[in-house]
Amino acid sequence: MEVNDRDILNVKDLHVQVKTDNGSSTLVQDINFGIEKGKILGLVGESGSGKTVTSMSILQLHDKKNMDIRGSITLQGRELNGLENKEMRKIRGKDIAFIMQNPMNAFTPVFTIGHQFIETIKSHTLLNKKQAKKLAIDVMESVNLPDPYKLLKNYPFQLSGGMLQRVMIAMAACLQPSVIIADEPTTALDLHSQLLVLRLLDKIRSEYGTSILLISHDLGVISEMADDVIVMQHGRIVETANVLELFDNPRHEYTKKLLRTRPTLYSQKQPYTYML
Ligand SMILES: Nc1ncnc2c1ncn2[C@@H]1O[C@H](COP(=O)(O)OP(=O)(O)OP(=O)(O)O)[C@@H](O)[C@H]1O
Ligand SMILES: [Mg+2]
């Protein structure tokens, strides 16, 4: 993919190595892609192909003692690779939000959802507690989360995985980040919750113009959600295409294989087609 001025996020020649006892080993290499405003870029590939390593590199969450990240990662023209932790902490959450597979890990069990929601807002804005609470409730209402006042009083363990993931996404959306990285956001959820979460991501994209990097091994999810898709195998991008092109006319052997072996797209996952 060419570097494009319209890209909000751009990754160029990303190369990640992990230091080992006898030298170093490459985890991902020659990674190039960009995401335009309001677009969803799907990232697919089998387990171990380097999807999470790529997303953690963008977020600069690798342990720099063990990992060597080379290449350029720009967010609206600003280089992120090599930024100090302090700077990166300001960017994470505010400009790039991260939604992970297991929402339980994103919350601390001992505080209410409201406390964590409000503290997150306060740590990235100048809002006071009352204003932060109002923002949290407004956003939860705008994304159709039921009974936000009650939700805020709950502890994480009192909510289902699906509901927690939706709260997590509302939290991510309320600071209107330019990019959301969602790494397998629906994998741990039942089918109904998967649909709600995907709809929510799509609503946020259209409402706020957020660009989304959607990582999934589920081609059903990717086909419904993404504008463009990159396919990874063994730490490299093997194919980049518009989503319709990829499904109609996969070029790379690995993509063809992936499409042939998609297990659930036309069986139980079919509801995506008419429910989204
Ligand atoms: N901190 C690390 N140290 C050493 N190797 C790592 C580290 N993190 C990831 N790897 C290796 O890098 C490769 C890519 O891993 P990654 O987690 O990116 O895969 P993935 O595509 O996200 O897979 P999955 O679909 O299972 O989530 C794997 O071989 C993994 O073992
Ligand atoms: Mg992963």
PDB file of C-alpha atoms and ligand atoms in Angstrom:
ATOM      1  CA  MET A   1       0.000   0.000   0.000  1.00  0.00           C
ATOM      2  CA  GLU A   2       1.332   3.441  -0.942  1.00  0.00           C
ATOM      3  CA  VAL A   3       1.705   6.132   1.690  1.00  0.00           C
ATOM      4  CA  ASN A   4      -1.408   8.233   1.358  1.00  0.00           C
ATOM      5  CA  ASP A   5      -1.832  11.754   2.694  1.00  0.00           C
ATOM      6  CA  ARG A   6      -5.426  11.023   3.584  1.00  0.00           C
ATOM      7  CA  ASP A   7      -4.392   8.206   5.911  1.00  0.00           C
ATOM      8  CA  ILE A   8      -5.000   8.888   9.567  1.00  0.00           C
ATOM      9  CA  LEU A   9      -2.752   6.041  10.606  1.00  0.00           C
ATOM     10  CA  ASN A  10       0.154   4.895   8.522  1.00  0.00           C
ATOM     11  CA  VAL A  11       2.514   1.996   9.095  1.00  0.00           C
ATOM     12  CA  LYS A  12       5.609   1.864   6.959  1.00  0.00           C
ATOM     13  CA  ASP A  13       8.228  -0.886   6.789  1.00  0.00           C
ATOM     14  CA  LEU A  14       7.403  -2.152  10.251  1.00  0.00           C
ATOM     15  CA  HIS A  15       9.849  -4.801  11.369  1.00  0.00           C
ATOM     16  CA  VAL A  16       9.686  -6.289  14.843  1.00  0.00           C
ATOM     17  CA  GLN A  17      12.324  -8.526  16.346  1.00  0.00           C
ATOM     18  CA  VAL A  18      12.459 -10.158  19.725  1.00  0.00           C
ATOM     19  CA  LYS A  19      15.792 -10.611  21.429  1.00  0.00           C
ATOM     20  CA  THR A  20      16.587 -14.195  22.296  1.00  0.00           C
ATOM     21  CA  ASP A  21      19.453 -15.933  24.060  1.00  0.00           C
ATOM     22  CA  ASN A  22      21.142 -16.639  20.756  1.00  0.00           C
ATOM     23  CA  GLY A  23      20.511 -13.443  18.806  1.00  0.00           C
ATOM     24  CA  SER A  24      17.112 -12.293  17.715  1.00  0.00           C
ATOM     25  CA  SER A  25      14.105 -13.602  15.905  1.00  0.00           C
ATOM     26  CA  THR A  26      11.807 -11.714  13.551  1.00  0.00           C
ATOM     27  CA  LEU A  27       8.124 -11.612  14.488  1.00  0.00           C
ATOM     28  CA  VAL A  28       6.796  -9.365  11.718  1.00  0.00           C
ATOM     29  CA  GLN A  29       8.444  -7.782   8.706  1.00  0.00           C
ATOM     30  CA  ASP A  30       7.720  -5.511   5.738  1.00  0.00           C
ATOM     31  CA  ILE A  31       4.411  -4.391   7.171  1.00  0.00           C
ATOM     32  CA  ASN A  32       2.950  -1.473   5.212  1.00  0.00           C
ATOM     33  CA  PHE A  33      -0.587  -0.157   5.410  1.00  0.00           C
ATOM     34  CA  GLY A  34      -2.658   2.934   6.012  1.00  0.00           C
ATOM     35  CA  ILE A  35      -6.175   3.656   7.207  1.00  0.00           C
ATOM     36  CA  GLU A  36      -8.196   6.598   5.963  1.00  0.00           C
ATOM     37  CA  LYS A  37     -10.593   8.573   8.085  1.00  0.00           C
ATOM     38  CA  GLY A  38     -13.789   6.708   8.855  1.00  0.00           C
ATOM     39  CA  LYS A  39     -12.650   3.479   7.247  1.00  0.00           C
ATOM     40  CA  ILE A  40     -12.411   0.012   8.702  1.00  0.00           C
ATOM     41  CA  LEU A  41      -9.317  -1.958   7.806  1.00  0.00           C
ATOM     42  CA  GLY A  42      -9.634  -5.664   8.506  1.00  0.00           C
ATOM     43  CA  LEU A  43      -6.562  -7.611   9.512  1.00  0.00           C
ATOM     44  CA  VAL A  44      -6.856 -11.371   9.160  1.00  0.00           C
ATOM     45  CA  GLY A  45      -4.463 -14.267   9.427  1.00  0.00           C
ATOM     46  CA  GLU A  46      -4.078 -17.530  11.242  1.00  0.00           C
ATOM     47  CA  SER A  47      -3.016 -17.740  14.867  1.00  0.00           C
ATOM     48  CA  GLY A  48       0.584 -16.639  15.297  1.00  0.00           C
ATOM     49  CA  SER A  49       0.731 -14.714  12.016  1.00  0.00           C
ATOM     50  CA  GLY A  50       1.642 -11.472  13.786  1.00  0.00           C
ATOM     51  CA  LYS A  51      -1.638  -9.577  14.097  1.00  0.00           C
ATOM     52  CA  THR A  52      -1.299  -8.736  17.770  1.00  0.00           C
ATOM     53  CA  VAL A  53       2.423  -8.020  17.460  1.00  0.00           C
ATOM     54  CA  THR A  54       1.493  -5.471  14.792  1.00  0.00           C
ATOM     55  CA  SER A  55      -1.211  -3.823  16.891  1.00  0.00           C
ATOM     56  CA  MET A  56       0.997  -3.727  19.984  1.00  0.00           C
ATOM     57  CA  SER A  57       3.688  -2.073  17.889  1.00  0.00           C
ATOM     58  CA  ILE A  58       1.301   0.673  16.821  1.00  0.00           C
ATOM     59  CA  LEU A  59       0.344   1.220  20.448  1.00  0.00           C
ATOM     60  CA  GLN A  60       4.000   0.982  21.506  1.00  0.00           C
ATOM     61  CA  LEU A  61       3.081  -1.548  24.149  1.00  0.00           C
ATOM     62  CA  HIS A  62       5.968  -3.929  23.583  1.00  0.00           C
ATOM     63  CA  ASP A  63       8.608  -4.221  26.224  1.00  0.00           C
ATOM     64  CA  LYS A  64      11.403  -2.252  24.592  1.00  0.00           C
ATOM     65  CA  LYS A  65      14.048  -4.180  26.507  1.00  0.00           C
ATOM     66  CA  ASN A  66      13.185  -7.337  24.603  1.00  0.00           C
ATOM     67  CA  MET A  67      11.746  -5.996  21.387  1.00  0.00           C
ATOM     68  CA  ASP A  68      13.240  -4.029  18.581  1.00  0.00           C
ATOM     69  CA  ILE A  69      10.609  -2.134  16.570  1.00  0.00           C
ATOM     70  CA  ARG A  70      11.848  -0.643  13.334  1.00  0.00           C
ATOM     71  CA  GLY A  71       9.977   1.358  10.749  1.00  0.00           C
ATOM     72  CA  SER A  72       7.570   4.228  10.932  1.00  0.00           C
ATOM     73  CA  ILE A  73       4.151   4.456  12.541  1.00  0.00           C
ATOM     74  CA  THR A  74       2.485   7.819  12.039  1.00  0.00           C
ATOM     75  CA  LEU A  75      -0.764   9.080  13.460  1.00  0.00           C
ATOM     76  CA  GLN A  76      -1.957  12.154  11.587  1.00  0.00           C
ATOM     77  CA  GLY A  77       1.617  12.703  10.529  1.00  0.00           C
ATOM     78  CA  ARG A  78       3.131  12.311  13.991  1.00  0.00           C
ATOM     79  CA  GLU A  79       5.731   9.603  14.431  1.00  0.00           C
ATOM     80  CA  LEU A  80       4.838   7.215  17.236  1.00  0.00           C
ATOM     81  CA  ASN A  81       7.654   4.714  16.963  1.00  0.00           C
ATOM     82  CA  GLY A  82      10.170   5.455  19.669  1.00  0.00           C
ATOM     83  CA  LEU A  83       8.031   7.992  21.515  1.00  0.00           C
ATOM     84  CA  GLU A  84       8.639   8.087  25.231  1.00  0.00           C
ATOM     85  CA  ASN A  85       6.218   6.190  27.424  1.00  0.00           C
ATOM     86  CA  LYS A  86       4.963   9.389  28.948  1.00  0.00           C
ATOM     87  CA  GLU A  87       3.989  10.790  25.547  1.00  0.00           C
ATOM     88  CA  MET A  88       2.554   7.508  24.390  1.00  0.00           C
ATOM     89  CA  ARG A  89       0.354   7.258  27.480  1.00  0.00           C
ATOM     90  CA  LYS A  90      -1.279  10.539  26.476  1.00  0.00           C
ATOM     91  CA  ILE A  91      -1.959   9.209  23.002  1.00  0.00           C
ATOM     92  CA  ARG A  92      -3.290   5.823  24.066  1.00  0.00           C
ATOM     93  CA  GLY A  93      -6.907   6.115  25.003  1.00  0.00           C
ATOM     94  CA  LYS A  94      -7.179   9.675  23.757  1.00  0.00           C
ATOM     95  CA  ASP A  95      -6.069   9.457  20.123  1.00  0.00           C
ATOM     96  CA  ILE A  96      -5.805   5.703  19.668  1.00  0.00           C
ATOM     97  CA  ALA A  97      -8.125   3.542  21.682  1.00  0.00           C
ATOM     98  CA  PHE A  98      -7.548  -0.147  22.164  1.00  0.00           C
ATOM     99  CA  ILE A  99     -10.263  -2.737  22.530  1.00  0.00           C
ATOM    100  CA  MET A 100      -9.068  -6.162  23.459  1.00  0.00           C
ATOM    101  CA  GLN A 101     -10.419  -9.643  23.271  1.00  0.00           C
ATOM    102  CA  ASN A 102     -11.307 -10.062  26.894  1.00  0.00           C
ATOM    103  CA  PRO A 103     -13.022  -6.974  28.299  1.00  0.00           C
ATOM    104  CA  MET A 104     -12.654  -8.286  31.851  1.00  0.00           C
ATOM    105  CA  ASN A 105      -8.926  -7.559  31.636  1.00  0.00           C
ATOM    106  CA  ALA A 106      -9.601  -3.931  30.866  1.00  0.00           C
ATOM    107  CA  PHE A 107     -11.426  -3.291  34.122  1.00  0.00           C
ATOM    108  CA  THR A 108     -10.247  -3.469  37.692  1.00  0.00           C
ATOM    109  CA  PRO A 109     -12.563  -5.732  39.691  1.00  0.00           C
ATOM    110  CA  VAL A 110     -12.582  -3.592  42.824  1.00  0.00           C
ATOM    111  CA  PHE A 111     -14.017  -0.386  41.371  1.00  0.00           C
ATOM    112  CA  THR A 112     -17.403   0.285  39.800  1.00  0.00           C
ATOM    113  CA  ILE A 113     -17.715   0.736  36.057  1.00  0.00           C
ATOM    114  CA  GLY A 114     -18.659   4.351  36.713  1.00  0.00           C
ATOM    115  CA  HIS A 115     -15.536   5.035  38.735  1.00  0.00           C
ATOM    116  CA  GLN A 116     -13.325   3.607  36.017  1.00  0.00           C
ATOM    117  CA  PHE A 117     -15.227   5.295  33.204  1.00  0.00           C
ATOM    118  CA  ILE A 118     -15.058   8.684  34.928  1.00  0.00           C
ATOM    119  CA  GLU A 119     -11.393   8.344  35.903  1.00  0.00           C
ATOM    120  CA  THR A 120     -10.490   7.445  32.321  1.00  0.00           C
ATOM    121  CA  ILE A 121     -12.247  10.545  31.026  1.00  0.00           C
ATOM    122  CA  LYS A 122     -10.693  12.735  33.720  1.00  0.00           C
ATOM    123  CA  SER A 123      -7.187  11.470  33.038  1.00  0.00           C
ATOM    124  CA  HIS A 124      -7.385  12.585  29.409  1.00  0.00           C
ATOM    125  CA  THR A 125      -9.439  15.777  29.694  1.00  0.00           C
ATOM    126  CA  LEU A 126      -9.899  18.792  31.920  1.00  0.00           C
ATOM    127  CA  LEU A 127     -13.433  17.762  32.823  1.00  0.00           C
ATOM    128  CA  ASN A 128     -14.425  17.568  36.482  1.00  0.00           C
ATOM    129  CA  LYS A 129     -16.170  14.557  37.962  1.00  0.00           C
ATOM    130  CA  LYS A 130     -19.681  15.804  37.281  1.00  0.00           C
ATOM    131  CA  GLN A 131     -18.896  16.720  33.693  1.00  0.00           C
ATOM    132  CA  ALA A 132     -17.111  13.424  33.133  1.00  0.00           C
ATOM    133  CA  LYS A 133     -20.132  11.538  34.436  1.00  0.00           C
ATOM    134  CA  LYS A 134     -22.412  13.482  32.125  1.00  0.00           C
ATOM    135  CA  LEU A 135     -20.174  12.702  29.155  1.00  0.00           C
ATOM    136  CA  ALA A 136     -20.122   9.003  30.084  1.00  0.00           C
ATOM    137  CA  ILE A 137     -23.907   8.909  30.264  1.00  0.00           C
ATOM    138  CA  ASP A 138     -24.375  10.881  27.046  1.00  0.00           C
ATOM    139  CA  VAL A 139     -22.077   8.535  25.147  1.00  0.00           C
ATOM    140  CA  MET A 140     -23.685   5.419  26.597  1.00  0.00           C
ATOM    141  CA  GLU A 141     -27.086   6.765  25.591  1.00  0.00           C
ATOM    142  CA  SER A 142     -25.912   7.692  22.121  1.00  0.00           C
ATOM    143  CA  VAL A 143     -24.723   4.142  21.538  1.00  0.00           C
ATOM    144  CA  ASN A 144     -27.951   2.713  22.944  1.00  0.00           C
ATOM    145  CA  LEU A 145     -26.559   1.093  26.060  1.00  0.00           C
ATOM    146  CA  PRO A 146     -29.529   0.363  28.295  1.00  0.00           C
ATOM    147  CA  ASP A 147     -29.895   2.159  31.622  1.00  0.00           C
ATOM    148  CA  PRO A 148     -26.509   3.928  31.801  1.00  0.00           C
ATOM    149  CA  TYR A 149     -27.088   5.238  35.336  1.00  0.00           C
ATOM    150  CA  LYS A 150     -27.475   1.706  36.618  1.00  0.00           C
ATOM    151  CA  LEU A 151     -24.570   0.409  34.514  1.00  0.00           C
ATOM    152  CA  LEU A 152     -22.227   2.932  36.060  1.00  0.00           C
ATOM    153  CA  LYS A 153     -23.059   1.654  39.543  1.00  0.00           C
ATOM    154  CA  ASN A 154     -22.212  -1.946  38.637  1.00  0.00           C
ATOM    155  CA  TYR A 155     -18.965  -3.723  39.311  1.00  0.00           C
ATOM    156  CA  PRO A 156     -17.381  -5.451  36.305  1.00  0.00           C
ATOM    157  CA  PHE A 157     -18.284  -8.937  37.532  1.00  0.00           C
ATOM    158  CA  GLN A 158     -21.950  -7.969  37.574  1.00  0.00           C
ATOM    159  CA  LEU A 159     -22.045  -7.521  33.802  1.00  0.00           C
ATOM    160  CA  SER A 160     -21.945 -10.110  31.036  1.00  0.00           C
ATOM    161  CA  GLY A 161     -18.902 -10.270  28.768  1.00  0.00           C
ATOM    162  CA  GLY A 162     -20.909  -8.770  25.932  1.00  0.00           C
ATOM    163  CA  MET A 163     -22.171  -5.887  28.013  1.00  0.00           C
ATOM    164  CA  LEU A 164     -18.683  -5.213  29.391  1.00  0.00           C
ATOM    165  CA  GLN A 165     -17.291  -5.124  25.877  1.00  0.00           C
ATOM    166  CA  ARG A 166     -19.952  -2.608  24.858  1.00  0.00           C
ATOM    167  CA  VAL A 167     -19.152  -0.441  27.882  1.00  0.00           C
ATOM    168  CA  MET A 168     -15.472  -0.738  26.993  1.00  0.00           C
ATOM    169  CA  ILE A 169     -16.231   0.465  23.463  1.00  0.00           C
ATOM    170  CA  ALA A 170     -18.354   3.343  24.762  1.00  0.00           C
ATOM    171  CA  MET A 171     -15.414   4.276  26.993  1.00  0.00           C
ATOM    172  CA  ALA A 172     -13.108   4.145  24.004  1.00  0.00           C
ATOM    173  CA  ALA A 173     -15.496   6.243  21.922  1.00  0.00           C
ATOM    174  CA  CYS A 174     -16.199   8.990  24.427  1.00  0.00           C
ATOM    175  CA  LEU A 175     -12.834  10.660  23.908  1.00  0.00           C
ATOM    176  CA  GLN A 176     -13.446  10.528  20.161  1.00  0.00           C
ATOM    177  CA  PRO A 177     -10.147   8.904  19.258  1.00  0.00           C
ATOM    178  CA  SER A 178      -9.140   9.155  15.626  1.00  0.00           C
ATOM    179  CA  VAL A 179      -8.294   5.445  15.612  1.00  0.00           C
ATOM    180  CA  ILE A 180      -9.658   2.405  17.398  1.00  0.00           C
ATOM    181  CA  ILE A 181      -7.668  -0.795  17.329  1.00  0.00           C
ATOM    182  CA  ALA A 182      -9.950  -3.713  18.061  1.00  0.00           C
ATOM    183  CA  ASP A 183      -8.039  -6.973  18.478  1.00  0.00           C
ATOM    184  CA  GLU A 184     -10.505  -9.868  18.264  1.00  0.00           C
ATOM    185  CA  PRO A 185     -13.196  -7.790  19.979  1.00  0.00           C
ATOM    186  CA  THR A 186     -15.902 -10.408  19.534  1.00  0.00           C
ATOM    187  CA  THR A 187     -14.037 -13.677  19.873  1.00  0.00           C
ATOM    188  CA  ALA A 188     -14.943 -14.232  23.499  1.00  0.00           C
ATOM    189  CA  LEU A 189     -18.611 -13.375  23.042  1.00  0.00           C
ATOM    190  CA  ASP A 190     -21.770 -15.272  22.193  1.00  0.00           C
ATOM    191  CA  LEU A 191     -23.310 -14.665  18.788  1.00  0.00           C
ATOM    192  CA  HIS A 192     -25.883 -12.119  19.900  1.00  0.00           C
ATOM    193  CA  SER A 193     -23.291 -10.062  21.790  1.00  0.00           C
ATOM    194  CA  GLN A 194     -20.967 -10.280  18.792  1.00  0.00           C
ATOM    195  CA  LEU A 195     -23.619  -8.630  16.663  1.00  0.00           C
ATOM    196  CA  LEU A 196     -24.238  -5.868  19.167  1.00  0.00           C
ATOM    197  CA  VAL A 197     -20.528  -5.156  19.491  1.00  0.00           C
ATOM    198  CA  LEU A 198     -20.008  -5.059  15.724  1.00  0.00           C
ATOM    199  CA  ARG A 199     -22.997  -2.779  15.249  1.00  0.00           C
ATOM    200  CA  LEU A 200     -21.634  -0.512  17.934  1.00  0.00           C
ATOM    201  CA  LEU A 201     -18.237  -0.256  16.261  1.00  0.00           C
ATOM    202  CA  ASP A 202     -19.932   0.575  12.991  1.00  0.00           C
ATOM    203  CA  LYS A 203     -22.069   3.241  14.647  1.00  0.00           C
ATOM    204  CA  ILE A 204     -18.998   4.842  16.188  1.00  0.00           C
ATOM    205  CA  ARG A 205     -17.249   4.843  12.855  1.00  0.00           C
ATOM    206  CA  SER A 206     -20.174   6.592  11.173  1.00  0.00           C
ATOM    207  CA  GLU A 207     -20.998   8.919  14.068  1.00  0.00           C
ATOM    208  CA  TYR A 208     -17.475  10.099  14.888  1.00  0.00           C
ATOM    209  CA  GLY A 209     -15.581   9.297  11.681  1.00  0.00           C
ATOM    210  CA  THR A 210     -13.281   7.025  13.665  1.00  0.00           C
ATOM    211  CA  SER A 211     -10.878   4.850  11.675  1.00  0.00           C
ATOM    212  CA  ILE A 212     -10.817   1.271  12.894  1.00  0.00           C
ATOM    213  CA  LEU A 213      -8.230  -1.463  12.631  1.00  0.00           C
ATOM    214  CA  LEU A 214     -10.315  -4.577  13.109  1.00  0.00           C
ATOM    215  CA  ILE A 215      -8.323  -7.696  13.836  1.00  0.00           C
ATOM    216  CA  SER A 216     -10.107 -10.990  13.517  1.00  0.00           C
ATOM    217  CA  HIS A 217      -9.527 -14.519  12.405  1.00  0.00           C
ATOM    218  CA  ASP A 218     -13.223 -14.612  11.519  1.00  0.00           C
ATOM    219  CA  LEU A 219     -13.728 -13.856   7.855  1.00  0.00           C
ATOM    220  CA  GLY A 220     -17.462 -13.495   8.438  1.00  0.00           C
ATOM    221  CA  VAL A 221     -16.826 -10.534  10.713  1.00  0.00           C
ATOM    222  CA  ILE A 222     -14.310  -9.038   8.305  1.00  0.00           C
ATOM    223  CA  SER A 223     -16.557  -9.416   5.283  1.00  0.00           C
ATOM    224  CA  GLU A 224     -19.392  -7.575   6.988  1.00  0.00           C
ATOM    225  CA  MET A 225     -17.378  -4.818   8.571  1.00  0.00           C
ATOM    226  CA  ALA A 226     -14.218  -3.965   6.669  1.00  0.00           C
ATOM    227  CA  ASP A 227     -13.671  -1.665   3.695  1.00  0.00           C
ATOM    228  CA  ASP A 228     -10.232  -3.048   2.975  1.00  0.00           C
ATOM    229  CA  VAL A 229      -8.459  -6.132   4.229  1.00  0.00           C
ATOM    230  CA  ILE A 230      -4.897  -7.132   4.804  1.00  0.00           C
ATOM    231  CA  VAL A 231      -4.025 -10.780   5.131  1.00  0.00           C
ATOM    232  CA  MET A 232      -1.029 -11.829   7.204  1.00  0.00           C
ATOM    233  CA  GLN A 233       0.879 -15.073   7.198  1.00  0.00           C
ATOM    234  CA  HIS A 234       4.100 -15.896   9.040  1.00  0.00           C
ATOM    235  CA  GLY A 235       4.688 -12.275  10.038  1.00  0.00           C
ATOM    236  CA  ARG A 236       4.194 -10.774   6.588  1.00  0.00           C
ATOM    237  CA  ILE A 237       1.353  -9.216   4.647  1.00  0.00           C
ATOM    238  CA  VAL A 238       0.560 -11.567   1.799  1.00  0.00           C
ATOM    239  CA  GLU A 239      -2.398  -9.728   0.324  1.00  0.00           C
ATOM    240  CA  THR A 240      -4.045  -6.307   0.573  1.00  0.00           C
ATOM    241  CA  ALA A 241      -7.356  -5.698  -1.138  1.00  0.00           C
ATOM    242  CA  ASN A 242     -10.722  -4.071  -1.068  1.00  0.00           C
ATOM    243  CA  VAL A 243     -13.031  -6.405   0.844  1.00  0.00           C
ATOM    244  CA  LEU A 244     -15.254  -7.238  -2.143  1.00  0.00           C
ATOM    245  CA  GLU A 245     -12.245  -7.882  -4.338  1.00  0.00           C
ATOM    246  CA  LEU A 246     -10.691 -10.133  -1.742  1.00  0.00           C
ATOM    247  CA  PHE A 247     -13.769 -12.285  -1.437  1.00  0.00           C
ATOM    248  CA  ASP A 248     -14.524 -12.336  -5.176  1.00  0.00           C
ATOM    249  CA  ASN A 249     -11.041 -12.728  -6.453  1.00  0.00           C
ATOM    250  CA  PRO A 250      -8.455 -13.739  -3.867  1.00  0.00           C
ATOM    251  CA  ARG A 251      -5.022 -13.681  -5.424  1.00  0.00           C
ATOM    252  CA  HIS A 252      -2.696 -15.210  -2.915  1.00  0.00           C
ATOM    253  CA  GLU A 253      -2.791 -18.974  -2.355  1.00  0.00           C
ATOM    254  CA  TYR A 254      -3.002 -18.464   1.379  1.00  0.00           C
ATOM    255  CA  THR A 255      -6.026 -16.172   1.046  1.00  0.00           C
ATOM    256  CA  LYS A 256      -7.726 -18.732  -1.175  1.00  0.00           C
ATOM    257  CA  LYS A 257      -7.073 -21.372   1.426  1.00  0.00           C
ATOM    258  CA  LEU A 258      -8.377 -19.098   4.165  1.00  0.00           C
ATOM    259  CA  LEU A 259     -11.567 -18.491   2.196  1.00  0.00           C
ATOM    260  CA  ARG A 260     -12.026 -22.191   1.477  1.00  0.00           C
ATOM    261  CA  THR A 261     -11.617 -23.125   5.090  1.00  0.00           C
ATOM    262  CA  ARG A 262     -13.762 -20.392   6.628  1.00  0.00           C
ATOM    263  CA  PRO A 263     -15.798 -22.622   8.841  1.00  0.00           C
ATOM    264  CA  THR A 264     -18.803 -20.639   9.898  1.00  0.00           C
ATOM    265  CA  LEU A 265     -19.493 -17.872   7.438  1.00  0.00           C
ATOM    266  CA  TYR A 266     -22.397 -19.532   5.697  1.00  0.00           C
ATOM    267  CA  SER A 267     -23.651 -21.547   8.596  1.00  0.00           C
ATOM    268  CA  GLN A 268     -24.378 -20.138  11.998  1.00  0.00           C
ATOM    269  CA  LYS A 269     -22.804 -16.769  11.262  1.00  0.00           C
ATOM    270  CA  GLN A 270     -25.251 -16.002   8.485  1.00  0.00           C
ATOM    271  CA  PRO A 271     -27.321 -13.612  10.610  1.00  0.00           C
ATOM    272  CA  TYR A 272     -24.606 -10.947  10.158  1.00  0.00           C
ATOM    273  CA  THR A 273     -25.834 -10.445   6.640  1.00  0.00           C
ATOM    274  CA  TYR A 274     -29.276  -9.308   7.515  1.00  0.00           C
ATOM    275  CA  MET A 275     -28.950  -8.137  11.083  1.00  0.00           C
ATOM    276  CA  LEU A 276     -26.165  -5.593  10.722  1.00  0.00           C
TER     277      LEU A 276
HETATM  278  N1  LIG B   1       6.609 -11.061  23.581  1.00  0.00           N
HETATM  279  C1  LIG B   1       6.903 -12.013  22.688  1.00  0.00           C
HETATM  280  N2  LIG B   1       8.074 -12.655  22.741  1.00  0.00           N
HETATM  281  C2  LIG B   1       8.379 -13.622  21.849  1.00  0.00           C
HETATM  282  N3  LIG B   1       7.590 -13.995  20.852  1.00  0.00           N
HETATM  283  C3  LIG B   1       6.395 -13.398  20.745  1.00  0.00           C
HETATM  284  C4  LIG B   1       5.989 -12.366  21.655  1.00  0.00           C
HETATM  285  N4  LIG B   1       4.747 -11.944  21.295  1.00  0.00           N
HETATM  286  C5  LIG B   1       4.414 -12.684  20.229  1.00  0.00           C
HETATM  287  N5  LIG B   1       5.386 -13.548  19.893  1.00  0.00           N
HETATM  288  C6  LIG B   1       5.360 -14.481  18.752  1.00  0.00           C
HETATM  289  O1  LIG B   1       5.096 -13.739  17.580  1.00  0.00           O
HETATM  290  C7  LIG B   1       4.271 -14.479  16.694  1.00  0.00           C
HETATM  291  C8  LIG B   1       3.049 -13.654  16.344  1.00  0.00           C
HETATM  292  O2  LIG B   1       2.223 -13.578  17.478  1.00  0.00           O
HETATM  293  P1  LIG B   1       0.880 -12.757  17.523  1.00  0.00           P
HETATM  294  O3  LIG B   1       0.418 -12.755  18.923  1.00  0.00           O
HETATM  295  O4  LIG B   1       1.062 -11.452  16.863  1.00  0.00           O
HETATM  296  O5  LIG B   1      -0.089 -13.664  16.622  1.00  0.00           O
HETATM  297  P2  LIG B   1      -1.611 -13.388  16.241  1.00  0.00           P
HETATM  298  O6  LIG B   1      -1.667 -13.301  14.767  1.00  0.00           O
HETATM  299  O7  LIG B   1      -2.120 -12.241  17.024  1.00  0.00           O
HETATM  300  O8  LIG B   1      -2.290 -14.755  16.691  1.00  0.00           O
HETATM  301  P3  LIG B   1      -3.721 -15.024  17.399  1.00  0.00           P
HETATM  302  O9  LIG B   1      -4.701 -15.117  16.261  1.00  0.00           O
HETATM  303  O10 LIG B   1      -3.526 -16.338  18.065  1.00  0.00           O
HETATM  304  O11 LIG B   1      -4.028 -13.917  18.345  1.00  0.00           O
HETATM  305  C9  LIG B   1       3.958 -15.776  17.397  1.00  0.00           C
HETATM  306  O12 LIG B   1       4.829 -16.746  16.907  1.00  0.00           O
HETATM  307  C10 LIG B   1       4.230 -15.482  18.847  1.00  0.00           C
HETATM  308  O13 LIG B   1       4.645 -16.629  19.531  1.00  0.00           O
HETATM  309 MG    MG B   2      -3.595 -12.022  18.493  1.00  0.00          MG
END
